[in-house]
PDB file of C-alpha atoms and ligand atoms in Angstrom:
ATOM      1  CA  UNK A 211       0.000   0.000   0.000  1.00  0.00           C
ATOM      2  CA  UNK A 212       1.484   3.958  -0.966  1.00  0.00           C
ATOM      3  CA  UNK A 213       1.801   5.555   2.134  1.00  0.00           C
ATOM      4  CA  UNK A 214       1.499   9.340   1.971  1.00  0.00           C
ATOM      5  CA  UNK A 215       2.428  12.097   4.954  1.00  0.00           C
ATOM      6  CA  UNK A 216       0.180  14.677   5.723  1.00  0.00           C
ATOM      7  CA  UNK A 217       0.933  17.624   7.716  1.00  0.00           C
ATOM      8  CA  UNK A 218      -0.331  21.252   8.021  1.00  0.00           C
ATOM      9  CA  UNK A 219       2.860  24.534   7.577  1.00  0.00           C
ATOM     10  CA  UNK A 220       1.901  26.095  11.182  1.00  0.00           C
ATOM     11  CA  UNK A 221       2.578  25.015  14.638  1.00  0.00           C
ATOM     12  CA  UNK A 222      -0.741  26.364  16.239  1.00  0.00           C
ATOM     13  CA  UNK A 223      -2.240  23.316  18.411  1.00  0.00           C
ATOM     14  CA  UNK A 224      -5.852  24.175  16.961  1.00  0.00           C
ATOM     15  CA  UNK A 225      -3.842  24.536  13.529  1.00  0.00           C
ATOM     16  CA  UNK A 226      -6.869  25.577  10.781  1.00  0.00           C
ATOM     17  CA  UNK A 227      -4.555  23.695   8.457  1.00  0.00           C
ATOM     18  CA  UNK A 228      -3.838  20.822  10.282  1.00  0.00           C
ATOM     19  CA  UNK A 229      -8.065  20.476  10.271  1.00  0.00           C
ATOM     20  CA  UNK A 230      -7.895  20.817   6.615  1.00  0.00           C
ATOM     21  CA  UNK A 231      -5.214  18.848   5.598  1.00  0.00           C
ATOM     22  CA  UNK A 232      -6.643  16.012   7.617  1.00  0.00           C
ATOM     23  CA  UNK A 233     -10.149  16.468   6.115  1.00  0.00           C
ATOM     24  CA  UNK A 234      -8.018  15.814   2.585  1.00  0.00           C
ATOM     25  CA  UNK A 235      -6.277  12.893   3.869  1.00  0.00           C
ATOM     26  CA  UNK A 236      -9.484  10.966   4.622  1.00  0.00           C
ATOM     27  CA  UNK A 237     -10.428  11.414   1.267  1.00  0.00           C
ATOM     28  CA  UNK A 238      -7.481   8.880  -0.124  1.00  0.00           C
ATOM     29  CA  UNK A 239      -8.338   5.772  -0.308  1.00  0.00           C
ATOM     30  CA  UNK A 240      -6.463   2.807   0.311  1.00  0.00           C
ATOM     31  CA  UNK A 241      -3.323   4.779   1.607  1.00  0.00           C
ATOM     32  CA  UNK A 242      -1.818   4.950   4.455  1.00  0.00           C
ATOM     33  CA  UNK A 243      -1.186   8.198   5.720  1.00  0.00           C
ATOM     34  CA  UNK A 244       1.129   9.589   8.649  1.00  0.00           C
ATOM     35  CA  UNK A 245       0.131  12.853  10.339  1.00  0.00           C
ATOM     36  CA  UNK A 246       3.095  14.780  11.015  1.00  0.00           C
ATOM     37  CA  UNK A 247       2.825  17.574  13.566  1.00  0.00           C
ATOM     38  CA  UNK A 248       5.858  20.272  13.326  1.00  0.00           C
ATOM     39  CA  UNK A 249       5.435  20.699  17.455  1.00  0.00           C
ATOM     40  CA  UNK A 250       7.365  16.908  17.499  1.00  0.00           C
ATOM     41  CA  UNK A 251      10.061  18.916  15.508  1.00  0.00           C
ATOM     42  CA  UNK A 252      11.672  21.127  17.728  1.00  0.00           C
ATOM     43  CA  UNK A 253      13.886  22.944  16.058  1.00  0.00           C
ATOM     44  CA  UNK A 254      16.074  26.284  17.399  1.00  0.00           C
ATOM     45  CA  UNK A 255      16.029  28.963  15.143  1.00  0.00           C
ATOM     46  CA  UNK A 256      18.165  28.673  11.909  1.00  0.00           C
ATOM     47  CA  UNK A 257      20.973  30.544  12.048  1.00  0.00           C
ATOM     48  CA  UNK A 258      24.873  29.776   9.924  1.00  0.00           C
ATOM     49  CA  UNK A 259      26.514  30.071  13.408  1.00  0.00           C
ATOM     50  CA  UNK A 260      24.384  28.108  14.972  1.00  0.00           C
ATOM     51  CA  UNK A 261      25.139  25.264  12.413  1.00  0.00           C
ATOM     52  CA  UNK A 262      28.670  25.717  12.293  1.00  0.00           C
ATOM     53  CA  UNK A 263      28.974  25.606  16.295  1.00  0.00           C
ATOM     54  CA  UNK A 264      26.870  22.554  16.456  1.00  0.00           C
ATOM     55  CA  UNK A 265      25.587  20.914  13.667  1.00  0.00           C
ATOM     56  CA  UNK A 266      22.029  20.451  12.019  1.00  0.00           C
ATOM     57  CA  UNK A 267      19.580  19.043  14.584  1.00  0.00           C
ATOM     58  CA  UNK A 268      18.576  15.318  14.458  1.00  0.00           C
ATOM     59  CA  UNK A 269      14.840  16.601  14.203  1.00  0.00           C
ATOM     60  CA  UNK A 270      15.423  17.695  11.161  1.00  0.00           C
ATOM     61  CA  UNK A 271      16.890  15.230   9.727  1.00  0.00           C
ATOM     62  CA  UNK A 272      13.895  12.491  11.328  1.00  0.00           C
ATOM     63  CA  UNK A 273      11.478  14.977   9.323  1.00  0.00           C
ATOM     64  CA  UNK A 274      13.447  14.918   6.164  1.00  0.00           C
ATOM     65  CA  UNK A 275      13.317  11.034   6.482  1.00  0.00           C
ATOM     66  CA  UNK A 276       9.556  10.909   6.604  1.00  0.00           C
ATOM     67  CA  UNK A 277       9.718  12.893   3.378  1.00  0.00           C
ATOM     68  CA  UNK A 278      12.096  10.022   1.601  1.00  0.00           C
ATOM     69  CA  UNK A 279      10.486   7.173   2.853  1.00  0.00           C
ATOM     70  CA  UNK A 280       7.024   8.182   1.500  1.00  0.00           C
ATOM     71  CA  UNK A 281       4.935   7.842  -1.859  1.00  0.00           C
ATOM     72  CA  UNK A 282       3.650  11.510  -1.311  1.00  0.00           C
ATOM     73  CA  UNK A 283       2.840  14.414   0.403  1.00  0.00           C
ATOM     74  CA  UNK A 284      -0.132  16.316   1.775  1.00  0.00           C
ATOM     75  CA  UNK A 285       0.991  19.666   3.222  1.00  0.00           C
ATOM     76  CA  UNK A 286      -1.222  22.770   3.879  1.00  0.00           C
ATOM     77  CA  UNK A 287       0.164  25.879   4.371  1.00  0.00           C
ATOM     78  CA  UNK A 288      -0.789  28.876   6.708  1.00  0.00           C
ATOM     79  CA  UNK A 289       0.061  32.308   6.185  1.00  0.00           C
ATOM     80  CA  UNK A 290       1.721  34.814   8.575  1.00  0.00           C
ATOM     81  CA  UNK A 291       1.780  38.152   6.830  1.00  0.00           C
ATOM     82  CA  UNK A 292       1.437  36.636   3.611  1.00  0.00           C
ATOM     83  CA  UNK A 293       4.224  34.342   3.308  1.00  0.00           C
ATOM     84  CA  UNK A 294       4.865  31.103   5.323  1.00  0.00           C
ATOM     85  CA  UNK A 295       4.711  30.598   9.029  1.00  0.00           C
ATOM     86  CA  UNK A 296       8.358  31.051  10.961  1.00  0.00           C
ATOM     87  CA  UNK A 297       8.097  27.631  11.793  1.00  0.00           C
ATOM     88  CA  UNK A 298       7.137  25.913   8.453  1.00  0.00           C
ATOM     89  CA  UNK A 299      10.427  28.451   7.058  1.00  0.00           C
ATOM     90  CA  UNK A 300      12.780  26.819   9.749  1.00  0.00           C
ATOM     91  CA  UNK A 301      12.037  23.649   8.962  1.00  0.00           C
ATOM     92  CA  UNK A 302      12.619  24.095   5.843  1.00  0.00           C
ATOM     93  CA  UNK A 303      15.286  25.953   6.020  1.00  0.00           C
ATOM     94  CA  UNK A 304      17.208  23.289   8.254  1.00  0.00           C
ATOM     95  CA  UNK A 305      15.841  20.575   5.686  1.00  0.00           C
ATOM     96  CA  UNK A 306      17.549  22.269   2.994  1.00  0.00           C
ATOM     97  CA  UNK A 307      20.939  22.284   3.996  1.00  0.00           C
ATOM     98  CA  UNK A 308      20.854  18.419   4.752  1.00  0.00           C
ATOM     99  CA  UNK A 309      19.435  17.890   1.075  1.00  0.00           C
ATOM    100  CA  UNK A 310      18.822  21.177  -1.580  1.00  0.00           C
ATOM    101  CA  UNK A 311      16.237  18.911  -3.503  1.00  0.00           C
ATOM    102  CA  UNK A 312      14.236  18.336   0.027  1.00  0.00           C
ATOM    103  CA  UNK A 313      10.819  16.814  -1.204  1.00  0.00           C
ATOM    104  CA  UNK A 314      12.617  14.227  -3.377  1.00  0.00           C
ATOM    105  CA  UNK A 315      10.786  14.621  -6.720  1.00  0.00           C
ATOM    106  CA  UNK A 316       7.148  13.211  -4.745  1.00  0.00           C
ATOM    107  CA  UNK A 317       3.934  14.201  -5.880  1.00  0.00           C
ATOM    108  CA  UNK A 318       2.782  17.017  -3.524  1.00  0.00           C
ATOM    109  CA  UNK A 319      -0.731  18.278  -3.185  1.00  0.00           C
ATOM    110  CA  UNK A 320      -0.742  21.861  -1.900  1.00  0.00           C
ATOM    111  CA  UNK A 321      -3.151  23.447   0.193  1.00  0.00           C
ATOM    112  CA  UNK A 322      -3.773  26.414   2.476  1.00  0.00           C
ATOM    113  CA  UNK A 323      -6.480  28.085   4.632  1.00  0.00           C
ATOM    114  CA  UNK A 324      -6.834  31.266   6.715  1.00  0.00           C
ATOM    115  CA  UNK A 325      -9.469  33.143   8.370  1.00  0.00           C
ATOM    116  CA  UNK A 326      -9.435  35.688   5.656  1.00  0.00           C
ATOM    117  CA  UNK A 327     -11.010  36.266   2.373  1.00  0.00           C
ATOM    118  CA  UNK A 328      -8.048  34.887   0.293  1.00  0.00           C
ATOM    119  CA  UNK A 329      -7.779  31.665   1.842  1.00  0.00           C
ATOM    120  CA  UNK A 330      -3.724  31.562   1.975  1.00  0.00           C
ATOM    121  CA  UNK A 331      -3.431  32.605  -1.183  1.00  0.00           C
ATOM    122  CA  UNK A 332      -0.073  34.362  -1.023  1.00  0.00           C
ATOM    123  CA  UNK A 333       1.387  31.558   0.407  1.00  0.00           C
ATOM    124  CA  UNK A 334       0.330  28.869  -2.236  1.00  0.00           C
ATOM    125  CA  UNK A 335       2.231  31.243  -4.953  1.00  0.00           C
ATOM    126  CA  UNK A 336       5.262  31.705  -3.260  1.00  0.00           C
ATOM    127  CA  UNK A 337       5.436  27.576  -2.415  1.00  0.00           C
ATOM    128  CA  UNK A 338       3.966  26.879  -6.162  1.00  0.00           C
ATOM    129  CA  UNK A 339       6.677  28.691  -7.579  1.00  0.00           C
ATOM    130  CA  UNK A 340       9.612  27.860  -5.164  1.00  0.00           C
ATOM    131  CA  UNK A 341       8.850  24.119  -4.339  1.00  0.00           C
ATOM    132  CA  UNK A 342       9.765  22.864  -7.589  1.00  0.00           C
ATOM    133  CA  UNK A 343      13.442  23.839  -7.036  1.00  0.00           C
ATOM    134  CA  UNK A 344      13.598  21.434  -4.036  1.00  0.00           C
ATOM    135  CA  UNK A 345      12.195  18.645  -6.478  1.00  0.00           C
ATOM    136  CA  UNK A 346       8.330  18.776  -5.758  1.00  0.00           C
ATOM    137  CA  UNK A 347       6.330  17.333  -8.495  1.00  0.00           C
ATOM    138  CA  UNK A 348       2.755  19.695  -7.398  1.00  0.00           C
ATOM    139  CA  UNK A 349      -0.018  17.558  -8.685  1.00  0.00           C
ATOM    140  CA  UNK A 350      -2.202  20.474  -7.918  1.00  0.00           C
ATOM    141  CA  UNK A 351      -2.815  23.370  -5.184  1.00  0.00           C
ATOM    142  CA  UNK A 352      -6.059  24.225  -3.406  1.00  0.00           C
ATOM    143  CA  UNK A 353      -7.321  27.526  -1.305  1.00  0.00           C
ATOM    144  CA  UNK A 354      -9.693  27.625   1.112  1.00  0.00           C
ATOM    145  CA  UNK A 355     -10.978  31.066   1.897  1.00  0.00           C
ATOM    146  CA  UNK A 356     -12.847  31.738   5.087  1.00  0.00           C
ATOM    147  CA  UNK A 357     -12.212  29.025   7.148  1.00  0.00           C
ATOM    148  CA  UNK A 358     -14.617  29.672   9.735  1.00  0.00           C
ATOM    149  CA  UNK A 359     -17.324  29.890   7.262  1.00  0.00           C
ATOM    150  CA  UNK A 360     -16.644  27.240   5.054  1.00  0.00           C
ATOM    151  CA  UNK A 361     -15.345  24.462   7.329  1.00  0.00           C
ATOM    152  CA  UNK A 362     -17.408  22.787  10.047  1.00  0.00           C
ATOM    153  CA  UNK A 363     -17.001  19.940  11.753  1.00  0.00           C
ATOM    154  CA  UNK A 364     -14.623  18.026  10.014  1.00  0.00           C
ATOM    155  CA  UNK A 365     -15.358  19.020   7.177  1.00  0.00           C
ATOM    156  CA  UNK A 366     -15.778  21.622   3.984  1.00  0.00           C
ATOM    157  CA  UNK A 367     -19.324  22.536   4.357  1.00  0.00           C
ATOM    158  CA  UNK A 368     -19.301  25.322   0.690  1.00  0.00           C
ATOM    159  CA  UNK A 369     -20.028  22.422  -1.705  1.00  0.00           C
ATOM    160  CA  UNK A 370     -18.194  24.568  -4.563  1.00  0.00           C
ATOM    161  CA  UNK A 371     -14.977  23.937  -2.628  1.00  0.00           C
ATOM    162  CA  UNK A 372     -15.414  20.398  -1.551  1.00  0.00           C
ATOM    163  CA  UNK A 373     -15.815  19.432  -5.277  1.00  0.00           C
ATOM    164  CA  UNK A 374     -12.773  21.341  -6.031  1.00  0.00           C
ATOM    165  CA  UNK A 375     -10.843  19.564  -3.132  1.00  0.00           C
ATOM    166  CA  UNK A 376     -12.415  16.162  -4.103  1.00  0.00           C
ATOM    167  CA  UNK A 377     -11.059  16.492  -7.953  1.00  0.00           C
ATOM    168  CA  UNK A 378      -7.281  17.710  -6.709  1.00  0.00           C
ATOM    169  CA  UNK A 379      -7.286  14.712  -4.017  1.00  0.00           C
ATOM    170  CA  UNK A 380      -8.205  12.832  -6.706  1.00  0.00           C
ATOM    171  CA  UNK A 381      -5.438  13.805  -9.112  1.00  0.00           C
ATOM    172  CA  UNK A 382      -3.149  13.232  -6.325  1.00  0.00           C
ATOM    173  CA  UNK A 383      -4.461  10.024  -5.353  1.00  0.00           C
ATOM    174  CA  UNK A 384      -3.652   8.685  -9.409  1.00  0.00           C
ATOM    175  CA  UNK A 385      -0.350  10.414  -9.158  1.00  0.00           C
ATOM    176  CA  UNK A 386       0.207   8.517  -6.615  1.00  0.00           C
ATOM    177  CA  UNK A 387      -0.485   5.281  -8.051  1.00  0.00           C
ATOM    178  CA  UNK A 388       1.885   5.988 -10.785  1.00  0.00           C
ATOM    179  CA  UNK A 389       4.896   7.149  -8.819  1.00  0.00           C
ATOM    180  CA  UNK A 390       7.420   4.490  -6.758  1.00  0.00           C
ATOM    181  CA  UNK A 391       9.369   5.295  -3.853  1.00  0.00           C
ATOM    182  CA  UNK A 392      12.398   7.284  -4.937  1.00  0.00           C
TER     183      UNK A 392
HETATM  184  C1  FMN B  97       1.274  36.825  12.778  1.00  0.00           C
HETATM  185  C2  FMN B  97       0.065  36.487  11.953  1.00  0.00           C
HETATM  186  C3  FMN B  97       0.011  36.913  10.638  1.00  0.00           C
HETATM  187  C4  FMN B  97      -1.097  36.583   9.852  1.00  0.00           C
HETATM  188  N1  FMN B  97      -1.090  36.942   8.535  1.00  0.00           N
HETATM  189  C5  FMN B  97      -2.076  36.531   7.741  1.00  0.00           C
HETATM  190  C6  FMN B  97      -2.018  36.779   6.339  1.00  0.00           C
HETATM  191  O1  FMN B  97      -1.089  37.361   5.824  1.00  0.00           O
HETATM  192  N2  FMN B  97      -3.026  36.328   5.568  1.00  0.00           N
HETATM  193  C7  FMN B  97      -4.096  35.638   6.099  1.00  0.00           C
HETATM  194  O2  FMN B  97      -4.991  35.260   5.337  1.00  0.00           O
HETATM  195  N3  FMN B  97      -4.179  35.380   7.416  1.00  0.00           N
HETATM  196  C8  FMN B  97      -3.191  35.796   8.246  1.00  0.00           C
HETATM  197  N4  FMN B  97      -3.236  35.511   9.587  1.00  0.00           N
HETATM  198  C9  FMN B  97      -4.395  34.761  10.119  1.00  0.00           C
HETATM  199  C10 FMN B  97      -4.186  33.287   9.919  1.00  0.00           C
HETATM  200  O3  FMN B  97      -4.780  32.916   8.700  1.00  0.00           O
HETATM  201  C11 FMN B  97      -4.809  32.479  11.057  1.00  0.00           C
HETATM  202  O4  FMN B  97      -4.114  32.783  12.264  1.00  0.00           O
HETATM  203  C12 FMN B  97      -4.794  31.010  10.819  1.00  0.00           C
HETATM  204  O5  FMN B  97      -5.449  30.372  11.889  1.00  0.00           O
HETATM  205  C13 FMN B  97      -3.383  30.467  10.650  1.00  0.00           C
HETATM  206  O6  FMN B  97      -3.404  29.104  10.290  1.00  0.00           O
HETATM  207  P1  FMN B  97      -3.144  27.941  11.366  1.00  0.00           P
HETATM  208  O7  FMN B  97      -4.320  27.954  12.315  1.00  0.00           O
HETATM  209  O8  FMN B  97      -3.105  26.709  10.539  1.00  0.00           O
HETATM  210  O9  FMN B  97      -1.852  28.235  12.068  1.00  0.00           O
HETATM  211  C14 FMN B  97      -2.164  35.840  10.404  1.00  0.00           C
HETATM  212  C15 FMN B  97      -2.087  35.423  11.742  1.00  0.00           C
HETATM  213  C16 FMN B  97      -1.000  35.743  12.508  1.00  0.00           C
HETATM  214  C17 FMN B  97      -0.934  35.267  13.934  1.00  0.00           C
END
């Protein structure tokens, strides 16, 4: 069975897009997914010194691992002044000086939420358009605006934007069955 990891760009306990990115998960079928959490990450702040003086944390490496070993990723992305969160940027930033090409040429689905009107959208472009140079293959990237209005329980309640989710799950899902472990 592919086994995928899902895991939301914030590390906000009641993370908006952890609750979305799981919704999208349960929509795979017959894979395996691992929810990742960034708070089992911790990770000092990035800094050249800090790596010369002592090294790039083991956490780091553990999370670039998870990336390797999988058929795929799930990852939605919150926004913090319109780019990514400090944490997501650390963690990648450590990532990326164990391995440049960090997401190892797996199909990633992209998604993001906020409470605002544009959904994350600033975000998705700056990850759509950098992402590729660490070797993600984006099957496809989603926005969901308004969080509090248009997810309840669970679940997207705006049936405009659970179709759209549905179709790019979908296209993930056959991207998936296409792709080996790399
Ligand atoms: C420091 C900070 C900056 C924010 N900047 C934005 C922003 O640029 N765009 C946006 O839509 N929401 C912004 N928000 C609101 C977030 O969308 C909201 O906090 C959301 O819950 C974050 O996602 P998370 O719950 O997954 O961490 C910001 C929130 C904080 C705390």
């Amino acid at each position: 069975m592919k086994n995928i990891i899902a895991f939301a760009g914030s590390n906000s306990t009641d993370s908006i897009n952890k609750q979305l990115v799981t919704y999208g998960a349960s929509l795979l079928e017959s894979v395996e997914v691992e929810l990742l959490d960034l708070n089992n990450f911790e990770l000092p702040l990035f800094g050249v010194d800090y790596e010369r003086e002592q090294g790039i944390p083991k956490e780091a490496y553990k999370f670039l691992e998870y990336i390797k070993n999988s058929n795929g990723i799930l990852l939605s992305l919150a926004e913090h002044n319109g780019a990514y969160t400090a944490a997501f940027k650390n963690l990648l930033d450590w990532m990326s000086r164990i391995e440049s090409k960090t997401f190892y040429g797996k199909p990633m689905l992209l998604l993001a939420t906020s409470t605002g009107k544009r959904g994350g959208a600033s975000v998705l472009e700056i990850a759509k358009s950098r992402f590729p140079y660490h070797n993600a293959e984006i099957t496809d990237v989603f926005s969901l605006p308004s969080f509090g209005d248009n997810f309840k329980n669970g679940k997207i309640v705006n049936e405009e934007f659970d179709a759209q989710l549905k179709e790019a799950v979908e296209e993930f899902q056959k991207k998936l069955e296409v792709e080996t472990v790399k």
